[in-house]
Amino acid sequence: MRERQVFRPMRKTAEEKERQESGRRGGKRQESGGFLSHVGGFLSHVGGFLSHVGGFLSHGGGFLSHVGGFLSHVGGFLSHVGGFLSHLVGFLSHVGGFLSHVGGFLSHVGGFLSAQNRSERKGRGRVLRL
């Protein structure tokens, strides 16, 4: 057989009354502590956000630094190409000058031979035998 449970209002002991009273008094402290905890959490989130922004800007700066370095290398390469072309033009200029001197020399030889040929035909002058 089962026993029936009967509801009986219990009287609070002195300890329970004391705990209840201290809970009421400490409630305000608990509320202000919860508020400060929320403020701290909010500030923590703001700090995390600023940290992410700083990281993003740092990565952006690093990326731009790499781009600048790359462009610097490209500029250096183009400078070397320009220097090479400048030397090539100078070399070709020297070759042209040399060929000009050779042409002048051949022109003089041709003029000398032409004069010899004319004097031979007229029957005067020495004959150059090669």
PDB file of C-alpha atoms in Angstrom:
ATOM      1  CA  MET A   1       0.000   0.000   0.000  1.00  0.00           C
ATOM      2  CA  ARG A   2       1.039   3.408  -0.723  1.00  0.00           C
ATOM      3  CA  GLU A   3       1.292   6.178   1.729  1.00  0.00           C
ATOM      4  CA  ARG A   4      -0.434   9.352   0.888  1.00  0.00           C
ATOM      5  CA  GLN A   5       1.592  12.506   0.792  1.00  0.00           C
ATOM      6  CA  VAL A   6       0.031  15.378   2.495  1.00  0.00           C
ATOM      7  CA  PHE A   7       1.182  18.942   1.877  1.00  0.00           C
ATOM      8  CA  ARG A   8       2.254  20.589   5.069  1.00  0.00           C
ATOM      9  CA  PRO A   9       3.644  24.117   5.082  1.00  0.00           C
ATOM     10  CA  MET A  10       7.037  23.986   6.751  1.00  0.00           C
ATOM     11  CA  ARG A  11       8.329  26.664   8.976  1.00  0.00           C
ATOM     12  CA  LYS A  12      11.610  28.277   8.053  1.00  0.00           C
ATOM     13  CA  THR A  13      14.527  27.766  10.332  1.00  0.00           C
ATOM     14  CA  ALA A  14      16.578  30.677  11.542  1.00  0.00           C
ATOM     15  CA  GLU A  15      19.387  29.753   9.100  1.00  0.00           C
ATOM     16  CA  GLU A  16      17.036  29.830   6.135  1.00  0.00           C
ATOM     17  CA  LYS A  17      15.660  33.200   7.208  1.00  0.00           C
ATOM     18  CA  GLU A  18      19.246  34.542   7.509  1.00  0.00           C
ATOM     19  CA  ARG A  19      20.184  33.223   4.062  1.00  0.00           C
ATOM     20  CA  GLN A  20      17.088  34.812   2.569  1.00  0.00           C
ATOM     21  CA  GLU A  21      17.844  38.182   4.166  1.00  0.00           C
ATOM     22  CA  SER A  22      21.497  38.139   3.102  1.00  0.00           C
ATOM     23  CA  GLY A  23      20.415  37.190  -0.419  1.00  0.00           C
ATOM     24  CA  ARG A  24      18.197  40.253  -0.593  1.00  0.00           C
ATOM     25  CA  ARG A  25      20.962  42.507   0.654  1.00  0.00           C
ATOM     26  CA  GLY A  26      23.557  41.012  -1.717  1.00  0.00           C
ATOM     27  CA  GLY A  27      21.234  41.237  -4.689  1.00  0.00           C
ATOM     28  CA  LYS A  28      22.248  44.776  -5.502  1.00  0.00           C
ATOM     29  CA  ARG A  29      25.902  43.815  -5.447  1.00  0.00           C
ATOM     30  CA  GLN A  30      25.163  40.901  -7.746  1.00  0.00           C
ATOM     31  CA  GLU A  31      23.294  43.151 -10.167  1.00  0.00           C
ATOM     32  CA  SER A  32      26.122  45.724 -10.353  1.00  0.00           C
ATOM     33  CA  GLY A  33      28.624  42.872 -10.785  1.00  0.00           C
ATOM     34  CA  GLY A  34      26.590  41.527 -13.699  1.00  0.00           C
ATOM     35  CA  PHE A  35      26.506  44.970 -15.276  1.00  0.00           C
ATOM     36  CA  LEU A  36      30.285  45.357 -14.958  1.00  0.00           C
ATOM     37  CA  SER A  37      30.682  41.888 -16.408  1.00  0.00           C
ATOM     38  CA  HIS A  38      28.583  42.904 -19.424  1.00  0.00           C
ATOM     39  CA  VAL A  39      30.590  46.120 -19.841  1.00  0.00           C
ATOM     40  CA  GLY A  40      33.819  44.099 -19.665  1.00  0.00           C
ATOM     41  CA  GLY A  41      32.508  41.670 -22.267  1.00  0.00           C
ATOM     42  CA  PHE A  42      31.514  44.532 -24.549  1.00  0.00           C
ATOM     43  CA  LEU A  43      34.939  46.154 -24.202  1.00  0.00           C
ATOM     44  CA  SER A  44      36.522  42.784 -24.911  1.00  0.00           C
ATOM     45  CA  HIS A  45      34.518  42.516 -28.133  1.00  0.00           C
ATOM     46  CA  VAL A  46      35.497  46.069 -29.122  1.00  0.00           C
ATOM     47  CA  GLY A  47      39.137  45.201 -28.460  1.00  0.00           C
ATOM     48  CA  GLY A  48      38.840  42.066 -30.586  1.00  0.00           C
ATOM     49  CA  PHE A  49      37.279  44.061 -33.404  1.00  0.00           C
ATOM     50  CA  LEU A  50      40.056  46.659 -33.263  1.00  0.00           C
ATOM     51  CA  SER A  51      42.595  43.846 -33.236  1.00  0.00           C
ATOM     52  CA  HIS A  52      41.037  42.425 -36.418  1.00  0.00           C
ATOM     53  CA  VAL A  53      41.074  45.871 -38.043  1.00  0.00           C
ATOM     54  CA  GLY A  54      44.743  46.283 -37.092  1.00  0.00           C
ATOM     55  CA  GLY A  55      45.553  42.859 -38.508  1.00  0.00           C
ATOM     56  CA  PHE A  56      43.749  43.674 -41.738  1.00  0.00           C
ATOM     57  CA  LEU A  57      45.621  46.973 -42.092  1.00  0.00           C
ATOM     58  CA  SER A  58      48.893  45.219 -41.317  1.00  0.00           C
ATOM     59  CA  HIS A  59      48.232  42.635 -44.031  1.00  0.00           C
ATOM     60  CA  GLY A  60      47.249  45.419 -46.443  1.00  0.00           C
ATOM     61  CA  GLY A  61      50.487  47.263 -45.694  1.00  0.00           C
ATOM     62  CA  GLY A  62      52.496  44.086 -46.184  1.00  0.00           C
ATOM     63  CA  PHE A  63      50.758  43.440 -49.489  1.00  0.00           C
ATOM     64  CA  LEU A  64      51.480  46.982 -50.701  1.00  0.00           C
ATOM     65  CA  SER A  65      55.088  46.559 -49.602  1.00  0.00           C
ATOM     66  CA  HIS A  66      55.339  43.401 -51.717  1.00  0.00           C
ATOM     67  CA  VAL A  67      53.781  45.186 -54.698  1.00  0.00           C
ATOM     68  CA  GLY A  68      56.257  48.048 -54.286  1.00  0.00           C
ATOM     69  CA  GLY A  69      59.151  45.587 -54.121  1.00  0.00           C
ATOM     70  CA  PHE A  70      57.921  43.837 -57.240  1.00  0.00           C
ATOM     71  CA  LEU A  71      57.622  47.150 -59.115  1.00  0.00           C
ATOM     72  CA  SER A  72      61.094  48.073 -57.912  1.00  0.00           C
ATOM     73  CA  HIS A  73      62.440  44.819 -59.363  1.00  0.00           C
ATOM     74  CA  VAL A  74      60.609  45.471 -62.644  1.00  0.00           C
ATOM     75  CA  GLY A  75      62.056  48.991 -62.746  1.00  0.00           C
ATOM     76  CA  GLY A  76      65.546  47.620 -62.080  1.00  0.00           C
ATOM     77  CA  PHE A  77      65.138  45.073 -64.868  1.00  0.00           C
ATOM     78  CA  LEU A  78      63.933  47.758 -67.292  1.00  0.00           C
ATOM     79  CA  SER A  79      66.869  49.929 -66.254  1.00  0.00           C
ATOM     80  CA  HIS A  80      69.242  47.063 -67.094  1.00  0.00           C
ATOM     81  CA  VAL A  81      67.498  46.558 -70.451  1.00  0.00           C
ATOM     82  CA  GLY A  82      67.826  50.291 -71.171  1.00  0.00           C
ATOM     83  CA  GLY A  83      71.516  50.207 -70.259  1.00  0.00           C
ATOM     84  CA  PHE A  84      72.057  47.208 -72.515  1.00  0.00           C
ATOM     85  CA  LEU A  85      70.292  48.939 -75.421  1.00  0.00           C
ATOM     86  CA  SER A  86      72.343  52.077 -74.796  1.00  0.00           C
ATOM     87  CA  HIS A  87      75.566  50.050 -74.958  1.00  0.00           C
ATOM     88  CA  LEU A  88      74.322  48.278 -78.082  1.00  0.00           C
ATOM     89  CA  VAL A  89      73.585  51.613 -79.802  1.00  0.00           C
ATOM     90  CA  GLY A  90      77.031  52.888 -78.798  1.00  0.00           C
ATOM     91  CA  PHE A  91      78.657  49.744 -80.187  1.00  0.00           C
ATOM     92  CA  LEU A  92      76.713  50.045 -83.448  1.00  0.00           C
ATOM     93  CA  SER A  93      77.744  53.697 -83.637  1.00  0.00           C
ATOM     94  CA  HIS A  94      81.400  52.670 -83.313  1.00  0.00           C
ATOM     95  CA  VAL A  95      80.924  49.988 -85.993  1.00  0.00           C
ATOM     96  CA  GLY A  96      79.322  52.598 -88.244  1.00  0.00           C
ATOM     97  CA  GLY A  97      82.243  54.957 -87.657  1.00  0.00           C
ATOM     98  CA  PHE A  98      84.717  52.189 -88.461  1.00  0.00           C
ATOM     99  CA  LEU A  99      82.840  51.317 -91.661  1.00  0.00           C
ATOM    100  CA  SER A 100      82.788  55.000 -92.566  1.00  0.00           C
ATOM    101  CA  HIS A 101      86.582  55.130 -92.201  1.00  0.00           C
ATOM    102  CA  VAL A 102      86.916  51.979 -94.329  1.00  0.00           C
ATOM    103  CA  GLY A 103      84.646  53.541 -96.948  1.00  0.00           C
ATOM    104  CA  GLY A 104      86.730  56.716 -96.930  1.00  0.00           C
ATOM    105  CA  PHE A 105      89.910  54.684 -97.329  1.00  0.00           C
ATOM    106  CA  LEU A 106      88.394  52.718-100.238  1.00  0.00           C
ATOM    107  CA  SER A 107      87.214  55.976-101.776  1.00  0.00           C
ATOM    108  CA  HIS A 108      90.795  57.300-101.654  1.00  0.00           C
ATOM    109  CA  VAL A 109      92.136  54.078-103.177  1.00  0.00           C
ATOM    110  CA  GLY A 110      89.495  54.242-105.894  1.00  0.00           C
ATOM    111  CA  GLY A 111      90.362  57.882-106.618  1.00  0.00           C
ATOM    112  CA  PHE A 112      94.055  57.030-106.805  1.00  0.00           C
ATOM    113  CA  LEU A 113      93.398  54.110-109.165  1.00  0.00           C
ATOM    114  CA  SER A 114      91.088  56.261-111.275  1.00  0.00           C
ATOM    115  CA  ALA A 115      93.806  58.906-111.618  1.00  0.00           C
ATOM    116  CA  GLN A 116      96.345  56.227-112.546  1.00  0.00           C
ATOM    117  CA  ASN A 117      93.950  54.874-115.130  1.00  0.00           C
ATOM    118  CA  ARG A 118      93.437  58.320-116.668  1.00  0.00           C
ATOM    119  CA  SER A 119      97.140  59.066-116.846  1.00  0.00           C
ATOM    120  CA  GLU A 120      97.739  55.671-118.441  1.00  0.00           C
ATOM    121  CA  ARG A 121      95.186  56.379-121.100  1.00  0.00           C
ATOM    122  CA  LYS A 122      96.744  59.753-121.883  1.00  0.00           C
ATOM    123  CA  GLY A 123     100.177  58.140-121.954  1.00  0.00           C
ATOM    124  CA  ARG A 124     101.672  60.217-119.197  1.00  0.00           C
ATOM    125  CA  GLY A 125     102.802  59.422-115.680  1.00  0.00           C
ATOM    126  CA  ARG A 126     104.048  56.333-114.042  1.00  0.00           C
ATOM    127  CA  VAL A 127     102.194  53.106-114.363  1.00  0.00           C
ATOM    128  CA  LEU A 128     101.377  51.354-111.138  1.00  0.00           C
ATOM    129  CA  ARG A 129     101.696  47.634-111.604  1.00  0.00           C
ATOM    130  CA  LEU A 130      99.951  45.505-109.035  1.00  0.00           C
TER     131      LEU A 130
END
